[in-house]
PDB file of C-alpha atoms in Angstrom:
ATOM      1  CA  MET A 165       0.013   0.030   0.017  1.00 47.00           C
ATOM      2  CA  SER A 166       1.359   3.363  -0.924  1.00 50.00           C
ATOM      3  CA  THR A 167       2.216   5.747   1.934  1.00 57.00           C
ATOM      4  CA  THR A 168      -0.219   8.191   0.597  1.00 75.00           C
ATOM      5  CA  GLN A 169      -3.085   5.714   0.593  1.00 76.00           C
ATOM      6  CA  SER A 170      -2.007   4.526   4.090  1.00 78.00           C
ATOM      7  CA  GLU A 171      -1.913   8.001   5.430  1.00 84.00           C
ATOM      8  CA  ARG A 172      -5.318   8.880   3.802  1.00 87.00           C
ATOM      9  CA  LEU A 173      -6.880   5.705   5.171  1.00 91.00           C
ATOM     10  CA  ARG A 174      -5.431   6.435   8.678  1.00 90.00           C
ATOM     11  CA  GLY A 175      -6.690  10.016   8.611  1.00 90.00           C
ATOM     12  CA  LEU A 176     -10.130   8.788   7.492  1.00 91.00           C
ATOM     13  CA  LEU A 177     -10.513   5.919   9.907  1.00 93.00           C
ATOM     14  CA  GLU A 178      -8.725   7.031  13.059  1.00 93.00           C
ATOM     15  CA  PRO A 179     -11.573   9.281  14.184  1.00 94.00           C
ATOM     16  CA  LEU A 180     -14.055   6.419  13.732  1.00 92.00           C
ATOM     17  CA  VAL A 181     -11.838   4.027  15.798  1.00 93.00           C
ATOM     18  CA  SER A 182     -11.157   6.606  18.455  1.00 93.00           C
ATOM     19  CA  ALA A 183     -14.866   7.341  18.782  1.00 92.00           C
ATOM     20  CA  LYS A 184     -15.280   3.763  19.914  1.00 91.00           C
ATOM     21  CA  GLN A 185     -12.475   4.160  22.491  1.00 92.00           C
ATOM     22  CA  LEU A 186     -10.138   1.914  20.567  1.00 92.00           C
ATOM     23  CA  ASP A 187      -6.634   2.308  19.183  1.00 91.00           C
ATOM     24  CA  LEU A 188      -5.934   1.882  15.503  1.00 92.00           C
ATOM     25  CA  GLU A 189      -3.002  -0.491  15.456  1.00 89.00           C
ATOM     26  CA  GLU A 190      -2.601  -1.343  11.824  1.00 89.00           C
ATOM     27  CA  ILE A 191      -3.955  -0.781   8.339  1.00 91.00           C
ATOM     28  CA  GLU A 192      -2.930  -3.270   5.652  1.00 89.00           C
ATOM     29  CA  VAL A 193      -4.078  -3.591   2.063  1.00 87.00           C
ATOM     30  CA  SER A 194      -3.151  -6.805   0.256  1.00 87.00           C
ATOM     31  CA  ARG A 195      -4.177  -8.808  -2.756  1.00 84.00           C
ATOM     32  CA  ALA A 196      -6.285 -12.001  -2.636  1.00 78.00           C
ATOM     33  CA  GLY A 197      -6.827 -13.057  -6.214  1.00 81.00           C
ATOM     34  CA  ARG A 198      -8.701 -10.341  -8.066  1.00 79.00           C
ATOM     35  CA  ARG A 199      -9.802  -8.628  -4.876  1.00 82.00           C
ATOM     36  CA  ARG A 200      -7.940  -6.512  -2.404  1.00 88.00           C
ATOM     37  CA  VAL A 201      -8.220  -7.094   1.359  1.00 90.00           C
ATOM     38  CA  LEU A 202      -8.226  -4.186   3.706  1.00 91.00           C
ATOM     39  CA  ARG A 203      -7.314  -5.344   7.244  1.00 92.00           C
ATOM     40  CA  ILE A 204      -7.868  -3.097  10.099  1.00 93.00           C
ATOM     41  CA  VAL A 205      -6.424  -4.031  13.475  1.00 92.00           C
ATOM     42  CA  VAL A 206      -7.767  -2.339  16.571  1.00 93.00           C
ATOM     43  CA  ASP A 207      -7.078  -2.804  20.307  1.00 90.00           C
ATOM     44  CA  SER A 208      -7.767  -1.239  23.731  1.00 88.00           C
ATOM     45  CA  ASP A 209      -6.562  -1.642  27.321  1.00 83.00           C
ATOM     46  CA  GLU A 210      -9.584  -3.888  28.026  1.00 84.00           C
ATOM     47  CA  GLY A 211      -9.224  -5.906  24.818  1.00 83.00           C
ATOM     48  CA  VAL A 212     -11.666  -5.914  21.878  1.00 87.00           C
ATOM     49  CA  GLU A 213     -14.904  -7.896  21.843  1.00 89.00           C
ATOM     50  CA  LEU A 214     -16.346  -9.363  18.659  1.00 89.00           C
ATOM     51  CA  ASP A 215     -19.465  -7.094  18.792  1.00 92.00           C
ATOM     52  CA  ALA A 216     -17.215  -3.988  18.892  1.00 91.00           C
ATOM     53  CA  CYS A 217     -15.245  -5.305  15.751  1.00 92.00           C
ATOM     54  CA  ALA A 218     -18.640  -5.842  13.956  1.00 93.00           C
ATOM     55  CA  GLU A 219     -20.018  -2.471  14.902  1.00 93.00           C
ATOM     56  CA  LEU A 220     -16.783  -0.726  13.825  1.00 94.00           C
ATOM     57  CA  SER A 221     -16.653  -2.736  10.588  1.00 94.00           C
ATOM     58  CA  ARG A 222     -20.150  -1.392   9.692  1.00 94.00           C
ATOM     59  CA  ALA A 223     -19.018   2.221  10.465  1.00 94.00           C
ATOM     60  CA  ILE A 224     -15.900   1.839   8.541  1.00 94.00           C
ATOM     61  CA  SER A 225     -17.714   0.349   5.575  1.00 92.00           C
ATOM     62  CA  GLU A 226     -20.153   3.190   5.470  1.00 92.00           C
ATOM     63  CA  LYS A 227     -17.358   5.773   5.615  1.00 91.00           C
ATOM     64  CA  LEU A 228     -15.376   4.034   2.829  1.00 90.00           C
ATOM     65  CA  ASP A 229     -18.598   3.877   0.701  1.00 89.00           C
ATOM     66  CA  GLU A 230     -18.845   7.690   1.054  1.00 89.00           C
ATOM     67  CA  THR A 231     -15.325   8.252  -0.234  1.00 87.00           C
ATOM     68  CA  ASP A 232     -13.080   6.946  -3.031  1.00 81.00           C
ATOM     69  CA  ALA A 233     -10.259   6.017  -0.549  1.00 83.00           C
ATOM     70  CA  MET A 234     -10.300   2.432  -1.828  1.00 83.00           C
ATOM     71  CA  GLY A 235     -10.895   3.254  -5.464  1.00 79.00           C
ATOM     72  CA  GLU A 236     -13.424   1.482  -7.763  1.00 80.00           C
ATOM     73  CA  ASP A 237     -11.956  -2.091  -7.444  1.00 79.00           C
ATOM     74  CA  GLU A 238     -13.650  -4.608  -5.185  1.00 84.00           C
ATOM     75  CA  TYR A 239     -12.213  -5.201  -1.681  1.00 88.00           C
ATOM     76  CA  VAL A 240     -12.978  -7.271   1.425  1.00 91.00           C
ATOM     77  CA  LEU A 241     -12.909  -5.396   4.717  1.00 92.00           C
ATOM     78  CA  GLU A 242     -11.608  -7.261   7.853  1.00 93.00           C
ATOM     79  CA  VAL A 243     -11.703  -5.595  11.226  1.00 94.00           C
ATOM     80  CA  SER A 244     -10.097  -7.555  14.068  1.00 91.00           C
ATOM     81  CA  SER A 245      -8.059  -7.399  17.234  1.00 88.00           C
ATOM     82  CA  PRO A 246      -4.334  -8.206  17.247  1.00 85.00           C
ATOM     83  CA  GLY A 247      -3.392 -11.843  17.662  1.00 80.00           C
ATOM     84  CA  ALA A 248      -1.823 -13.115  20.797  1.00 76.00           C
ATOM     85  CA  ASP A 249       1.579 -13.387  19.144  1.00 75.00           C
ATOM     86  CA  ARG A 250       1.787  -9.876  17.755  1.00 79.00           C
ATOM     87  CA  PRO A 251       4.925  -8.021  18.372  1.00 88.00           C
ATOM     88  CA  LEU A 252       5.165  -5.412  21.185  1.00 92.00           C
ATOM     89  CA  THR A 253       6.256  -2.241  19.490  1.00 90.00           C
ATOM     90  CA  GLU A 254       4.491   0.576  21.320  1.00 91.00           C
ATOM     91  CA  HIS A 255       4.607   1.646  25.004  1.00 93.00           C
ATOM     92  CA  ARG A 256       0.863   0.843  25.339  1.00 90.00           C
ATOM     93  CA  HIS A 257       1.559  -2.729  24.080  1.00 91.00           C
ATOM     94  CA  TYR A 258       3.904  -3.323  26.975  1.00 93.00           C
ATOM     95  CA  VAL A 259       1.500  -1.760  29.437  1.00 92.00           C
ATOM     96  CA  ARG A 260      -1.253  -4.105  28.176  1.00 89.00           C
ATOM     97  CA  ALA A 261       1.137  -7.040  28.493  1.00 90.00           C
ATOM     98  CA  THR A 262       1.931  -6.376  32.114  1.00 91.00           C
ATOM     99  CA  GLY A 263       1.644  -9.683  34.053  1.00 91.00           C
ATOM    100  CA  ARG A 264       2.296 -11.697  30.844  1.00 91.00           C
ATOM    101  CA  LEU A 265       5.331 -13.703  29.840  1.00 92.00           C
ATOM    102  CA  ALA A 266       7.332 -12.064  27.048  1.00 93.00           C
ATOM    103  CA  LYS A 267      10.241 -13.114  24.810  1.00 94.00           C
ATOM    104  CA  LEU A 268      12.729 -10.185  24.253  1.00 95.00           C
ATOM    105  CA  GLN A 269      15.588 -10.041  21.812  1.00 95.00           C
ATOM    106  CA  LEU A 270      18.117  -7.598  23.119  1.00 94.00           C
ATOM    107  CA  HIS A 271      20.236  -5.228  21.122  1.00 92.00           C
ATOM    108  CA  GLU A 272      23.265  -6.362  23.211  1.00 90.00           C
ATOM    109  CA  GLY A 273      22.615  -9.793  21.866  1.00 88.00           C
ATOM    110  CA  GLY A 274      20.799 -12.729  23.507  1.00 90.00           C
ATOM    111  CA  GLU A 275      17.281 -13.520  24.185  1.00 93.00           C
ATOM    112  CA  LEU A 276      15.315 -13.175  27.408  1.00 93.00           C
ATOM    113  CA  VAL A 277      12.055 -14.828  28.460  1.00 92.00           C
ATOM    114  CA  ALA A 278      10.618 -13.033  31.479  1.00 94.00           C
ATOM    115  CA  ARG A 279       7.353 -11.845  32.994  1.00 94.00           C
ATOM    116  CA  ILE A 280       6.555  -8.183  32.652  1.00 94.00           C
ATOM    117  CA  VAL A 281       6.027  -6.827  36.118  1.00 96.00           C
ATOM    118  CA  ALA A 282       5.846  -3.046  35.537  1.00 95.00           C
ATOM    119  CA  VAL A 283       6.258  -0.566  32.773  1.00 95.00           C
ATOM    120  CA  ASP A 284       7.294   3.100  32.927  1.00 95.00           C
ATOM    121  CA  ASP A 285       8.523   5.626  30.380  1.00 94.00           C
ATOM    122  CA  GLU A 286      12.035   4.334  30.336  1.00 95.00           C
ATOM    123  CA  GLY A 287      11.665   0.528  30.242  1.00 95.00           C
ATOM    124  CA  LEU A 288      10.400  -2.708  31.868  1.00 95.00           C
ATOM    125  CA  ASP A 289      10.736  -4.330  35.188  1.00 96.00           C
ATOM    126  CA  LEU A 290      10.927  -8.060  34.653  1.00 95.00           C
ATOM    127  CA  GLU A 291      10.761 -11.196  36.714  1.00 94.00           C
ATOM    128  CA  VAL A 292      13.089 -13.793  35.210  1.00 91.00           C
ATOM    129  CA  PRO A 293      12.012 -17.369  36.019  1.00 88.00           C
ATOM    130  CA  GLY A 294      14.435 -19.381  38.013  1.00 84.00           C
ATOM    131  CA  VAL A 295      16.168 -22.309  36.399  1.00 83.00           C
ATOM    132  CA  LYS A 296      16.324 -25.769  38.090  1.00 82.00           C
ATOM    133  CA  GLY A 297      14.452 -24.904  41.217  1.00 82.00           C
ATOM    134  CA  ARG A 298      16.089 -21.529  41.780  1.00 87.00           C
ATOM    135  CA  LYS A 299      14.031 -18.426  42.696  1.00 91.00           C
ATOM    136  CA  PRO A 300      13.024 -15.964  40.071  1.00 89.00           C
ATOM    137  CA  THR A 301      15.156 -12.831  39.768  1.00 91.00           C
ATOM    138  CA  SER A 302      14.344  -9.251  38.994  1.00 93.00           C
ATOM    139  CA  ARG A 303      15.806  -7.417  35.973  1.00 93.00           C
ATOM    140  CA  ARG A 304      15.429  -3.950  34.458  1.00 95.00           C
ATOM    141  CA  VAL A 305      15.538  -3.584  30.651  1.00 94.00           C
ATOM    142  CA  PRO A 306      15.369  -0.111  29.044  1.00 95.00           C
ATOM    143  CA  PHE A 307      13.269   0.192  25.905  1.00 95.00           C
ATOM    144  CA  ASP A 308      16.301   1.189  23.827  1.00 94.00           C
ATOM    145  CA  GLY A 309      17.850  -2.117  24.810  1.00 94.00           C
ATOM    146  CA  ILE A 310      15.079  -4.171  23.223  1.00 95.00           C
ATOM    147  CA  ALA A 311      15.374  -5.159  19.508  1.00 95.00           C
ATOM    148  CA  LYS A 312      12.142  -7.197  19.365  1.00 94.00           C
ATOM    149  CA  ALA A 313       9.512  -8.308  21.859  1.00 95.00           C
ATOM    150  CA  ARG A 314       6.562 -10.620  21.681  1.00 93.00           C
ATOM    151  CA  VAL A 315       4.163 -12.057  24.199  1.00 91.00           C
ATOM    152  CA  GLU A 316       4.645 -15.802  24.876  1.00 90.00           C
ATOM    153  CA  ILE A 317       1.444 -17.783  24.959  1.00 85.00           C
ATOM    154  CA  GLU A 318       0.954 -19.713  28.213  1.00 84.00           C
ATOM    155  CA  PHE A 319      -1.558 -22.519  28.350  1.00 81.00           C
ATOM    156  CA  ASN A 320      -1.196 -23.526  32.072  1.00 74.00           C
ATOM    157  CA  ARG A 321      -1.227 -20.173  33.664  1.00 65.00           C
ATOM    158  CA  LYS A 322      -4.362 -19.010  35.333  1.00 55.00           C
ATOM    159  CA  ASP A 323      -5.472 -15.411  34.515  1.00 55.00           C
ATOM    160  CA  LYS A 324      -6.046 -13.082  37.434  1.00 53.00           C
ATOM    161  CA  LYS A 325      -9.689 -12.684  36.303  1.00 47.00           C
ATOM    162  CA  GLU A 326     -10.200 -16.439  36.434  1.00 47.00           C
ATOM    163  CA  GLU A 327      -8.638 -16.602  39.921  1.00 45.00           C
ATOM    164  CA  GLU A 328     -10.968 -13.963  41.236  1.00 47.00           C
ATOM    165  CA  ALA A 329     -14.156 -15.675  39.823  1.00 45.00           C
TER     166      ALA A 329
END
């Protein structure tokens, strides 16, 4: 997608997304056979429910029909929340991942798998799991020391919401 089209779509759609108290995370236009696919990824601190995606999809569809932002060719509109394995790239992504296990690739080299305990403007406070029965240790990693980060999916960990229920 051209930068101009991306900027135009973002300018057109961001107010609609913000009105629903959501963050516009990504806009992607790709080809699927003869059609194009417009993928809109949205998120919020509380997550995004399916009904919110459907409601937003209708609003975006109406807005796009009023304009020529997608041109005359057919396209498929997909509005969704980010997947569990999406990269952590923004400060708000780290805040939303507090309490979760994350895999970090560090600029200094090496990889670190640790639980995000706290996030501030400079970096992360992490709890590194102990190995072979040792206790977990604390570690501080500044944002500028992180090359890549992604939430690790945990199947056996109880969520705080489940524990409270």
